Amino acid sequence: EQLLACRHISKHYHDGENNTQVLNDVSFSVSPGEQVAILGSSGSGKSTLLHILGGLDKPSQGEVEFQGQSLFGMKASELSRLRNRHMGFIYQFHHLLAEFSALENVAMPLLIGGMKESEAITQAKSMLEHVGLQHRLSHKPSELSGGERQRVAIARALVTRPSVVLADEPTGNLDHKTGLQVYNLLKSLSEQLNTSFVVVTHDNALADKMDRVLTLQDGQLSLVREGSELS
Ligand code: ADP
Ligand code: ADP
């Protein structure tokens, strides 16, 4: 049983007289709990593919299915409900709300989902403990280090217990050592919570930590490695 599948995805951008084909017949799927890395150089179409997988952008051709349901056949309200309930997003620049504390940032998706405030705060605290930030609950993003901010962003993406997290260069603005720590955290949380991860990155060392590695080049996706090299 596949969790998320894209089938024959193509994407063109029309820019005045230019017609750029970014994705050319891309198909792949993600199993429950699986960690997939998509490698590719800058401009290869990684963000475009991730946005299509998350239903944030429409392909020119092809289909994305979540648990067998077609994303682009859904009404906008259904798609947004599916995204809020079952998907988490992590970006290179954390997109935390500057005027809110770490705890409030993490509680936000639960509150938006209609959870009672006291319960949302309890769950947000527990998720921040999971990422090792129990001592930073009332800090605002500007009062946190880059690695800490990214851990808050991870806690926010996971607090709703999504089935899949889509991450776009989640460590792109961190130094290598902090980046590795953040990847190790993502990996162990994925295992503990049985959450699938699709991570796009240009960093081979980070991609190596995931279960399966694909590469995007000239609009096409190919397999680099399947199964773990580590025991
Ligand atoms: P990556 O994430 O691998 O750096 P992107 O998916 O962001 O690549 O972009 C792939 C290509 O598509 C780039 O050449 C980029 O300029 C182009 N592109 C991305 N978004 C748009 C857009 N909205 N309009 C036109 N071209 C775009
Ligand atoms: P990029 O990595 O492509 O340079 P960003 O990381 O700044 O872009 O943002 C990710 C993209 O996803 C943006 O195009 C933004 O509009 C979109 N986006 C971010 N969060 C959401 C959301 N919750 N719902 C819809 N679209 C979103």
Coordinates of C-alpha atoms and ligand atoms in Angstrom, one line a residue:
E1 CA 0.0 0.0 0.0
Q2 CA 1.4 3.4 -1.1
L3 CA 0.9 6.5 1.0
L4 CA 1.7 9.1 -1.6
A5 CA 2.3 8.5 -5.3
C6 CA 2.9 10.7 -8.3
R7 CA 2.2 9.4 -11.7
H8 CA 3.5 10.7 -15.0
I9 CA 4.0 14.3 -13.7
S10 CA 5.1 16.9 -16.2
K11 CA 5.4 20.6 -15.5
H12 CA 6.0 23.4 -17.9
Y13 CA 6.4 27.1 -17.0
H14 CA 5.3 29.6 -19.6
D15 CA 7.2 32.8 -19.2
G16 CA 6.4 35.2 -22.0
E17 CA 7.8 33.4 -25.1
N18 CA 9.8 30.9 -23.0
N19 CA 8.4 27.5 -22.3
T20 CA 10.5 25.7 -19.7
Q21 CA 9.9 22.1 -19.1
V22 CA 10.9 21.4 -15.5
L23 CA 9.5 17.9 -15.0
N24 CA 9.2 15.3 -17.7
D25 CA 7.1 12.3 -16.9
V26 CA 8.1 11.8 -13.3
S27 CA 6.6 8.9 -11.3
F28 CA 7.4 7.6 -7.9
S29 CA 5.7 6.6 -4.7
V30 CA 6.3 6.7 -0.9
S31 CA 5.4 3.9 1.5
P32 CA 4.2 4.5 5.0
G33 CA 7.1 5.4 7.3
E34 CA 9.6 5.6 4.4
Q35 CA 12.2 8.3 4.2
V36 CA 13.0 9.4 0.7
A37 CA 15.6 12.0 -0.4
I38 CA 15.5 13.7 -3.8
L39 CA 18.8 15.1 -4.8
G40 CA 19.4 17.6 -7.5
S41 CA 21.3 20.8 -8.3
S42 CA 19.8 24.2 -7.9
G43 CA 17.1 24.8 -10.6
S44 CA 16.6 21.1 -11.3
G45 CA 12.9 21.3 -10.2
K46 CA 13.1 19.9 -6.7
S47 CA 10.9 22.6 -5.1
T48 CA 8.4 22.3 -8.0
L49 CA 8.1 18.5 -7.5
L50 CA 7.7 18.9 -3.7
H51 CA 5.0 21.6 -4.2
I52 CA 3.1 19.3 -6.6
L53 CA 3.4 16.4 -4.2
G54 CA 1.9 18.5 -1.4
G55 CA -0.9 19.8 -3.6
L56 CA 0.4 23.4 -3.5
D57 CA 1.0 23.5 -7.2
K58 CA -0.7 21.8 -10.1
P59 CA 1.2 19.7 -12.7
S60 CA 0.7 20.4 -16.4
Q61 CA 0.1 16.7 -16.8
G62 CA -0.1 13.7 -14.4
E63 CA -1.7 13.0 -11.1
V64 CA -0.8 12.8 -7.4
E65 CA -2.6 10.3 -5.1
F66 CA -2.7 10.3 -1.4
Q67 CA -3.9 6.9 -0.1
G68 CA -5.3 6.3 -3.6
Q69 CA -7.2 9.5 -3.7
S70 CA -6.5 11.9 -6.5
L71 CA -5.4 15.3 -5.1
F72 CA -6.2 17.4 -8.2
G73 CA -9.7 15.9 -8.5
M74 CA -10.6 17.3 -5.1
K75 CA -12.4 20.5 -4.2
A76 CA -10.0 23.1 -2.8
S77 CA -11.6 22.8 0.7
E78 CA -11.0 19.0 0.7
L79 CA -7.5 19.4 -0.4
S80 CA -6.7 22.0 2.2
R81 CA -8.3 19.7 4.9
L82 CA -6.2 16.8 3.7
R83 CA -3.0 18.9 3.8
N84 CA -3.8 20.2 7.3
R85 CA -4.6 16.7 8.7
H86 CA -2.1 14.4 6.9
M87 CA 0.8 16.5 5.7
G88 CA 3.5 18.6 7.3
F89 CA 5.8 21.1 5.6
I90 CA 9.3 22.2 6.5
Y91 CA 11.1 24.9 4.5
Q92 CA 14.7 26.1 4.3
F93 CA 13.7 29.3 6.0
H94 CA 11.6 28.2 8.9
H95 CA 8.6 30.5 8.3
L96 CA 7.9 30.8 12.0
L97 CA 5.7 33.6 13.2
A98 CA 8.1 36.3 14.6
E99 CA 5.8 37.7 17.2
F100 CA 4.9 34.4 18.8
S101 CA 6.8 32.1 21.2
A102 CA 8.2 28.7 20.2
L103 CA 5.3 27.1 22.1
E104 CA 2.7 29.3 20.4
N105 CA 4.2 28.6 17.0
V106 CA 4.0 24.8 17.6
A107 CA 0.5 25.0 19.1
M108 CA -0.8 27.0 16.1
P109 CA -1.6 24.1 13.7
L110 CA -3.6 22.3 16.4
L111 CA -5.6 25.5 17.3
I112 CA -6.3 26.0 13.6
G113 CA -7.5 22.4 13.5
G114 CA -10.0 23.2 16.2
M115 CA -8.3 21.7 19.2
K116 CA -9.0 23.1 22.7
E117 CA -6.3 25.5 23.8
S118 CA -5.2 23.7 27.0
E119 CA -4.9 20.4 25.0
A120 CA -3.0 22.1 22.1
I121 CA -0.5 23.6 24.6
T122 CA 0.0 20.2 26.3
Q123 CA 0.7 18.5 22.9
A124 CA 2.9 21.4 21.7
K125 CA 5.0 21.2 24.9
S126 CA 5.4 17.5 24.5
M127 CA 6.5 17.9 20.8
L128 CA 9.0 20.6 21.8
E129 CA 10.4 18.2 24.5
H130 CA 10.8 15.6 21.7
V131 CA 13.0 17.9 19.7
G132 CA 15.0 18.9 22.9
L133 CA 13.6 22.4 23.3
Q134 CA 11.8 22.1 26.6
H135 CA 14.0 25.0 27.9
R136 CA 13.0 27.3 25.0
L137 CA 9.2 27.3 25.2
S138 CA 8.7 31.1 25.7
H139 CA 11.5 32.2 23.4
K140 CA 10.6 34.0 20.2
P141 CA 12.2 33.0 16.9
S142 CA 14.6 35.9 17.0
E143 CA 15.9 34.7 20.4
L144 CA 16.8 31.2 19.1
S145 CA 19.8 29.9 17.1
G146 CA 19.3 28.7 13.5
G147 CA 19.3 25.0 14.5
E148 CA 16.8 25.7 17.3
R149 CA 14.5 27.5 14.9
Q150 CA 14.6 24.6 12.5
R151 CA 13.8 22.3 15.4
V152 CA 10.8 24.4 16.2
A153 CA 9.8 24.2 12.6
I154 CA 10.1 20.4 12.8
A155 CA 8.0 20.3 15.9
R156 CA 5.4 22.5 14.2
A157 CA 5.3 20.2 11.2
L158 CA 5.0 17.0 13.3
V159 CA 2.6 18.2 16.1
T160 CA -0.5 17.2 14.1
R161 CA 1.0 13.7 13.6
P162 CA 0.9 13.9 9.8
S163 CA 1.4 10.7 7.7
V164 CA 4.0 12.5 5.6
V165 CA 6.3 15.4 6.0
L166 CA 7.6 17.3 2.9
A167 CA 10.8 19.1 3.5
D168 CA 12.5 21.6 1.1
E169 CA 16.2 22.0 1.9
P170 CA 15.4 21.9 5.7
T171 CA 19.0 22.4 6.6
G172 CA 20.0 24.6 3.7
N173 CA 20.8 27.6 5.9
L174 CA 22.6 25.7 8.7
D175 CA 26.3 24.8 9.0
H176 CA 27.1 21.2 8.2
K177 CA 27.3 19.9 11.8
T178 CA 24.0 21.5 12.8
G179 CA 22.5 20.3 9.6
L180 CA 23.5 16.7 10.3
Q181 CA 22.0 17.0 13.8
V182 CA 18.7 18.2 12.4
Y183 CA 18.7 15.3 9.9
N184 CA 19.4 12.8 12.6
L185 CA 16.5 14.3 14.5
L186 CA 14.2 14.1 11.5
K187 CA 15.2 10.5 11.0
S188 CA 14.6 9.4 14.5
L189 CA 11.3 11.2 14.7
S190 CA 10.2 9.6 11.5
E191 CA 11.0 6.2 13.0
Q192 CA 9.3 6.9 16.3
L193 CA 6.1 8.4 14.8
N194 CA 6.1 6.2 11.7
T195 CA 5.9 9.4 9.6
S196 CA 7.1 9.3 5.9
F197 CA 9.5 11.9 4.9
V198 CA 10.3 13.3 1.5
V199 CA 13.3 15.6 1.7
V200 CA 14.7 17.6 -1.3
T201 CA 18.3 18.6 -1.0
H202 CA 21.5 19.2 -2.9
D203 CA 23.6 17.7 -0.1
N204 CA 24.7 14.1 -0.8
A205 CA 25.9 13.5 2.8
L206 CA 22.4 14.4 4.2
A207 CA 20.6 12.4 1.5
D208 CA 22.7 9.4 2.5
K209 CA 20.8 9.2 5.9
M210 CA 17.5 8.4 4.2
D211 CA 16.1 5.0 3.2
R212 CA 16.0 5.7 -0.5
V213 CA 17.7 8.3 -2.6
L214 CA 16.5 9.6 -6.0
T215 CA 18.0 12.2 -8.2
L216 CA 16.3 14.8 -10.4
Q217 CA 18.1 15.7 -13.5
D218 CA 16.9 17.1 -16.9
G219 CA 13.3 16.8 -15.7
Q220 CA 13.7 13.1 -14.9
L221 CA 13.9 11.2 -11.7
S222 CA 16.2 8.2 -11.3
L223 CA 17.1 5.9 -8.5
V224 CA 20.5 6.3 -6.8
R225 CA 20.1 3.9 -3.9
E226 CA 17.4 1.8 -2.3
G227 CA 17.7 0.3 1.2
S228 CA 20.1 1.5 3.9
E229 CA 23.8 1.2 3.5
L230 CA 24.1 1.4 7.3
S231 CA 23.3 -1.6 9.4
Ligands
ADP1 P1 15.1 23.7 -7.4 O1 14.2 23.6 -6.2 O2 15.7 22.4 -7.8 O3 16.1 24.7 -7.2 P2 12.8 24.8 -8.7 O4 11.7 23.8 -8.7 O5 12.7 25.9 -7.8 O6 14.2 24.1 -8.6 O7 12.9 25.5 -10.2 C1 13.1 24.7 -11.4 C2 13.1 25.6 -12.6 O8 11.8 26.1 -12.8 C3 14.0 26.8 -12.5 O9 14.6 27.0 -13.8 C4 13.1 27.9 -12.2 O10 13.6 29.1 -12.7 C5 11.8 27.5 -12.9 N1 10.6 28.1 -12.2 C6 10.3 27.8 -10.9 N2 9.1 28.4 -10.6 C7 8.8 29.1 -11.7 C8 7.7 30.0 -12.0 N3 6.7 30.2 -11.1 N4 7.6 30.5 -13.3 C9 8.6 30.3 -14.2 N5 9.6 29.5 -13.9 C10 9.7 28.9 -12.7
ADP2 P1 11.1 28.1 -2.2 O1 11.7 27.0 -1.4 O2 10.4 27.6 -3.4 O3 12.0 29.2 -2.5 P2 9.6 29.0 0.2 O4 10.4 28.0 1.0 O5 9.8 30.4 0.6 O6 9.9 28.8 -1.3 O7 8.1 28.7 0.3 C1 7.5 27.6 -0.1 C2 6.4 27.7 -1.1 O8 5.2 27.1 -0.6 C3 6.0 29.2 -1.4 O9 5.6 29.2 -2.8 C4 4.7 29.4 -0.6 O10 3.8 30.3 -1.2 C5 4.1 28.1 -0.5 N1 3.5 27.8 0.8 C6 4.2 27.8 2.0 N2 3.3 27.4 3.0 C7 2.1 27.2 2.4 C8 0.8 26.7 2.9 N3 0.6 26.4 4.1 N4 -0.2 26.6 2.0 C9 0.0 26.9 0.7 N5 1.2 27.3 0.2 C10 2.2 27.4 1.0

